[in-house]
Structure formats: C-alpha cells, structure tokens
PDB file of C-alpha atoms and ligand atoms in Angstrom:
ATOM      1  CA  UNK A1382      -3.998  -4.766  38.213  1.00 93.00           C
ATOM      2  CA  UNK A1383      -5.951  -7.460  35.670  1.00 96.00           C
ATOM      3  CA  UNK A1384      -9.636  -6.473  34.911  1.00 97.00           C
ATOM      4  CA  UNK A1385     -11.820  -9.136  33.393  1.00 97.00           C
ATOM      5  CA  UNK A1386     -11.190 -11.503  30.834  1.00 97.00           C
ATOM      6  CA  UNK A1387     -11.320  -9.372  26.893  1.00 96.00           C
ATOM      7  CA  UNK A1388     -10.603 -12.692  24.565  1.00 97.00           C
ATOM      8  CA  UNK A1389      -9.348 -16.188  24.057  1.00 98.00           C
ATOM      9  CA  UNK A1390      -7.599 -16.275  20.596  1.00 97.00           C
ATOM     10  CA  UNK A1391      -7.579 -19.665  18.797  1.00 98.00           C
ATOM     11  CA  UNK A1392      -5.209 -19.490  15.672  1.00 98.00           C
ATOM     12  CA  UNK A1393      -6.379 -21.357  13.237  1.00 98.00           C
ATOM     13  CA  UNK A1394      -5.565 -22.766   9.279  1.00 97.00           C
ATOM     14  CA  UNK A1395      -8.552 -22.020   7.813  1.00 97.00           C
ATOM     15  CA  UNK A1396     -10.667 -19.000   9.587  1.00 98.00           C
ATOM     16  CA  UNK A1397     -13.144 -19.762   7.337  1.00 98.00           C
ATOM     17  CA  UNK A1398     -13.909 -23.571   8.518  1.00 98.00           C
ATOM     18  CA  UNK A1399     -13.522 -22.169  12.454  1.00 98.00           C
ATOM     19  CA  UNK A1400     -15.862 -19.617  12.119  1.00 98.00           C
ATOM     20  CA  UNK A1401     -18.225 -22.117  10.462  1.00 98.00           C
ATOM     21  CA  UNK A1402     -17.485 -24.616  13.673  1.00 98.00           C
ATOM     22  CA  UNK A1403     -18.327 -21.737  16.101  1.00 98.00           C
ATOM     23  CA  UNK A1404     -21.595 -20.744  14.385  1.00 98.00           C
ATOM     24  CA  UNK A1405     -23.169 -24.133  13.489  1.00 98.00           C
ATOM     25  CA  UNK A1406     -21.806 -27.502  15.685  1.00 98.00           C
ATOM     26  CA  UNK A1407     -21.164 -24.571  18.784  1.00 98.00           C
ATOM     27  CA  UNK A1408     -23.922 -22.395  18.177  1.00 98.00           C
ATOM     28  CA  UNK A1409     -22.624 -18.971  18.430  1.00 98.00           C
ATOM     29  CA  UNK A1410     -23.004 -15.612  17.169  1.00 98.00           C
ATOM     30  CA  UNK A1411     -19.566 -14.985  14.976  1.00 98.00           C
ATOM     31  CA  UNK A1412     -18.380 -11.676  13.155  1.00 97.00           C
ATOM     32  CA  UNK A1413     -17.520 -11.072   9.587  1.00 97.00           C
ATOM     33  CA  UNK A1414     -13.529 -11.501   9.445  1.00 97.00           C
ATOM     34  CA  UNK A1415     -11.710  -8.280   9.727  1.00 95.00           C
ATOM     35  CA  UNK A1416      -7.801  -8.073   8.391  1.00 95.00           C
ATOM     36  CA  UNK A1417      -5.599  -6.802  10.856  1.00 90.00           C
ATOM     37  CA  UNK A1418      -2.336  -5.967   7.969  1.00 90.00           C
ATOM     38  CA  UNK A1419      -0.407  -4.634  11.528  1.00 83.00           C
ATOM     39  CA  UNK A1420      -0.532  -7.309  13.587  1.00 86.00           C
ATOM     40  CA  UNK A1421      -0.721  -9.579  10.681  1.00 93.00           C
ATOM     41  CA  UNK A1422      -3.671 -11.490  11.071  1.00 95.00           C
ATOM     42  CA  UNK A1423      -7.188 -11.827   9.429  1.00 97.00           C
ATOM     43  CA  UNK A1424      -9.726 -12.154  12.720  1.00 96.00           C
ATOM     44  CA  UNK A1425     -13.566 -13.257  13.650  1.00 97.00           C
ATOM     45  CA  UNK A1426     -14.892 -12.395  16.745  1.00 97.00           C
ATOM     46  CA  UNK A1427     -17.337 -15.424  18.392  1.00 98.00           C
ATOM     47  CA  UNK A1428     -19.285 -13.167  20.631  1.00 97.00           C
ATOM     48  CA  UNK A1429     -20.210 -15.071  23.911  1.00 97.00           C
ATOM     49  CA  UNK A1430     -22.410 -13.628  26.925  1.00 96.00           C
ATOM     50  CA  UNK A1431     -19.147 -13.170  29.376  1.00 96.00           C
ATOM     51  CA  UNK A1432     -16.258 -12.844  26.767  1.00 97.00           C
ATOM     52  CA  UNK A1433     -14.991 -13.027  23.736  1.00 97.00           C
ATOM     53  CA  UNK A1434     -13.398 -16.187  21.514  1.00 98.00           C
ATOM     54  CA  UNK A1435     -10.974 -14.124  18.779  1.00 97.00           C
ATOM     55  CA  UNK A1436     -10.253 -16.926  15.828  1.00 98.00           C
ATOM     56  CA  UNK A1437      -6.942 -15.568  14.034  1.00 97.00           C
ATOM     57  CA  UNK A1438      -5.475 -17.052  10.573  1.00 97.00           C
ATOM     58  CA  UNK A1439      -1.932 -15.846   9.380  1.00 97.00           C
ATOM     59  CA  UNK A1440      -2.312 -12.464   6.929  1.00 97.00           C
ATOM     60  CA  UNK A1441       0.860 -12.250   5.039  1.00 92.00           C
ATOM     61  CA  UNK A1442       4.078 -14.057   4.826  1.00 89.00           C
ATOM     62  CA  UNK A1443       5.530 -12.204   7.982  1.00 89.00           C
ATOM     63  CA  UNK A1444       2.328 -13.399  10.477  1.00 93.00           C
ATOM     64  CA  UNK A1445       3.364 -13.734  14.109  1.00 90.00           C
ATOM     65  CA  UNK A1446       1.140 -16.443  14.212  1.00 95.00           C
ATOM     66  CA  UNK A1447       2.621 -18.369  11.076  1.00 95.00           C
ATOM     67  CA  UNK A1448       5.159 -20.511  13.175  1.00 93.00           C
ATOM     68  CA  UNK A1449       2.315 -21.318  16.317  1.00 95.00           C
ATOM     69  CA  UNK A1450       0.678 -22.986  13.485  1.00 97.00           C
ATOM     70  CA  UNK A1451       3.493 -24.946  11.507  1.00 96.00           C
ATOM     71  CA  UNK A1452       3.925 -26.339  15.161  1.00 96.00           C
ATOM     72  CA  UNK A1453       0.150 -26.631  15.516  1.00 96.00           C
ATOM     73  CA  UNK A1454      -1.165 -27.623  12.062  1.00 97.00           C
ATOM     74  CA  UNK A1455      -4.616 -28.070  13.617  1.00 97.00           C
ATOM     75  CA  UNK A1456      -4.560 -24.838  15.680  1.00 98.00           C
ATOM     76  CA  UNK A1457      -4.679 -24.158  19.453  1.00 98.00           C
ATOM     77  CA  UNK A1458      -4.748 -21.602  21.956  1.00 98.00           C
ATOM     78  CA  UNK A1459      -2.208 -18.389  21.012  1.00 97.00           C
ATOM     79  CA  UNK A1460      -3.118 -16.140  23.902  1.00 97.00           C
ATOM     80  CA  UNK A1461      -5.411 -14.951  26.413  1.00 98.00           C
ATOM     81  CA  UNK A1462      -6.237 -11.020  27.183  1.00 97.00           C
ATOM     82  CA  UNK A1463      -6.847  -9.285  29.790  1.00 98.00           C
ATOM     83  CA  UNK A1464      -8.481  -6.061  30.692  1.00 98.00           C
ATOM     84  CA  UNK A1465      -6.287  -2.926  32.619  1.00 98.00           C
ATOM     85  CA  UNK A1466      -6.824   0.481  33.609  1.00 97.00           C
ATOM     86  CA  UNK A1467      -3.728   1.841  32.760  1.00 97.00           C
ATOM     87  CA  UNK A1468      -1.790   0.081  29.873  1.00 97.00           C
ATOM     88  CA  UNK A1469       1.161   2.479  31.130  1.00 97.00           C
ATOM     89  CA  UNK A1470       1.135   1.969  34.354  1.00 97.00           C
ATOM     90  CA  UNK A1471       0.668  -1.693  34.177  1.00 97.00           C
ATOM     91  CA  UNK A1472       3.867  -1.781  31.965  1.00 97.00           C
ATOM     92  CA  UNK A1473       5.974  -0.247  33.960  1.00 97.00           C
ATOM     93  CA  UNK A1474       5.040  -2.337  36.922  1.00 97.00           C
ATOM     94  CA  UNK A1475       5.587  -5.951  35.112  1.00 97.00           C
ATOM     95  CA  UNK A1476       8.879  -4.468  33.681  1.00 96.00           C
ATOM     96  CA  UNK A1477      10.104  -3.351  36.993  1.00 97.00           C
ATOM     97  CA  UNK A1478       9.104  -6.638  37.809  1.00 97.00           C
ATOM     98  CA  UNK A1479      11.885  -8.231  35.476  1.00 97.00           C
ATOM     99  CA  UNK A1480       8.715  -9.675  32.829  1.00 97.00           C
ATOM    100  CA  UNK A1481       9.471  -8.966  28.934  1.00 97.00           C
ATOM    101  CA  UNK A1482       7.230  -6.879  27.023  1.00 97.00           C
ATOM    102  CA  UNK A1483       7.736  -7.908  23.215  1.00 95.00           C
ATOM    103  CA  UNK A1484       8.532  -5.883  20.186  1.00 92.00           C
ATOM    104  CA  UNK A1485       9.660  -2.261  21.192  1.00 93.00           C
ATOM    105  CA  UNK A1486       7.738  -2.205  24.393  1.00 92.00           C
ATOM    106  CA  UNK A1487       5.111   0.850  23.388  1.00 94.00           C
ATOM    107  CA  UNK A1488       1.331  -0.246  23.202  1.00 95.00           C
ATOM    108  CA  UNK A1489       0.212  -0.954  19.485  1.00 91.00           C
ATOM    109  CA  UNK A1490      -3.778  -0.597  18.250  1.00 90.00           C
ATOM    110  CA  UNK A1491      -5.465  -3.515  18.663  1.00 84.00           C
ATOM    111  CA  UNK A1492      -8.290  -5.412  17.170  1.00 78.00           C
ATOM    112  CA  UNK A1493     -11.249  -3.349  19.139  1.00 83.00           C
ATOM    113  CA  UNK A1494      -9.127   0.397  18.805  1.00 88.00           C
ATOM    114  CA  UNK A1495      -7.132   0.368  21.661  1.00 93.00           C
ATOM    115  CA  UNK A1496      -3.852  -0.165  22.690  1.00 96.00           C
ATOM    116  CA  UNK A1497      -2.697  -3.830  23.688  1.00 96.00           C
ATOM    117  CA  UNK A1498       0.928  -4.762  24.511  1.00 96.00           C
ATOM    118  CA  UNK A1499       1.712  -8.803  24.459  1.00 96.00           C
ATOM    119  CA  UNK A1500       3.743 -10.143  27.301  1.00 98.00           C
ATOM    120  CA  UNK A1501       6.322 -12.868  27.078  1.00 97.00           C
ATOM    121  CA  UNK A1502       4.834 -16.554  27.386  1.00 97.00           C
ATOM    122  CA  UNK A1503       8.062 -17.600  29.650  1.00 97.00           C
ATOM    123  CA  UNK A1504       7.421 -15.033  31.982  1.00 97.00           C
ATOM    124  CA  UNK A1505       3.674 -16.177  32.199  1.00 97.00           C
ATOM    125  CA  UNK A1506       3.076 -19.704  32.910  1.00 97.00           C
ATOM    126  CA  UNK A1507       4.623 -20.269  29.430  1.00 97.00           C
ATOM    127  CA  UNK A1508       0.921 -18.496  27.852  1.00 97.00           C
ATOM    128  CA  UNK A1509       1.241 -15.441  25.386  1.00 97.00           C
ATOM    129  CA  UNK A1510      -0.209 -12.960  27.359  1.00 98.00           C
ATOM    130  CA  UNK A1511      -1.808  -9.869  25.846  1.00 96.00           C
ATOM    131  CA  UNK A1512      -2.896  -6.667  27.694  1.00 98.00           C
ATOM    132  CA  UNK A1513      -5.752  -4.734  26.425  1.00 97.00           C
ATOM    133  CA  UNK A1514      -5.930  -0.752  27.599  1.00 97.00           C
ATOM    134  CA  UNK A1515     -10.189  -0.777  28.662  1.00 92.00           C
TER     135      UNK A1515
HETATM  136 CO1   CO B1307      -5.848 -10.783  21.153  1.00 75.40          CO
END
C-alpha cells in the first residue's frame, strides 16, 4: 500500500531561523514560506534530490502543532508522509484494520493540492503519520 517517502516535517519556533539553517550551515535549496490558514501552519519546503524536508511553525492560536512545540521548545520531528494510490482505499483498509484516522476521517487538501489524511501516532510506532493521495 505505501509508495515512496513525500516529506519529513520538522516543526519549528521560528521558520524563519530553520529555513536559514537548511539553506546556509546544510546547504539546501528552500522555498518561500507558504501559510496553510487550514491546517494551521505557515510551511517551507527544503527540496532534496530523493524527498522532501517540510519545516512547519504554528499559524494561529488554534495550530495543531502549537502543543508539539510547548513540549518541544526547540522543535523536532512532527510526522513523516507517505505516498498512496488510493487515499480511499488505503483508509478503509487501516480502519478495518482497527488504526484511527484523526479529525472526521475524510481526506483534507494538503500542502502540494491533494488530499492527505493523518493517522494516529499510537497506532504507528507512536509517529504522526500522514498519507498523501499521489
Ligand atoms: Co506533511
């Protein structure tokens, strides 16, 4: 069912200083930051030659990544992505399976237009696990 590897997402403080990290001590090509009001986050894309590294800082007082970082003041790993053929299909199967899908369980638009569901960390080797339709 999982295709390749879409993103690592890194929340951070201050998306401004982790982009700057990324592009001068690492080296790599970064994006302009792009607000994401829905999934409320403000991201930069680090583009590398096999994946992606997504950088994420809270946008708004109701971020979903607001209490990763209270517990993380210097940031850390949120979740990983991965590829599928069939969003649908794949949900289906992993909630057959017994695994939680959070929020209402119907794919949202994600950061590259199109639809991503997130998976529950306890379900999945206690990682956030997002699912991105390719
Ligand atoms: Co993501």
């Amino acid at each position: 069912m999982l295709g390749r590897l879409n993103h690592v997402a890194i929340a951070v403080p201050d998306l401004a200083k982790g982009a700057e990290v990324y592009r001068s001590t690492l080296g790599a090509t970064v994006s302009a930051p792009q607000a994401e009001p829905e999934h409320g986050v403000t991201v930069v894309f680090v583009e590398l030659p096999n994946t992606k590294i997504e950088l994420l800082e809270p946008l708004g007082e109701a971020s979903p990544i607001k209490s990763f970082l209270e517990k993380n003041p210097a940031g850390g790993i949120h979740h990983v992505c991965y590829e599928v053929a069939d969003i649908l299909a794949a949900r289906d199967r992993l909630t057959r399976a017994g695994a939680r899908v959070l929020g209402d369980g119907s794919p949202k638009i994600g950061a590259h237009g199109k639809p991503v569901l997130f998976l529950h960390p306890k379900d999945f080797c206690g990682t956030l696990v997002e699912l991105e339709q390719a």
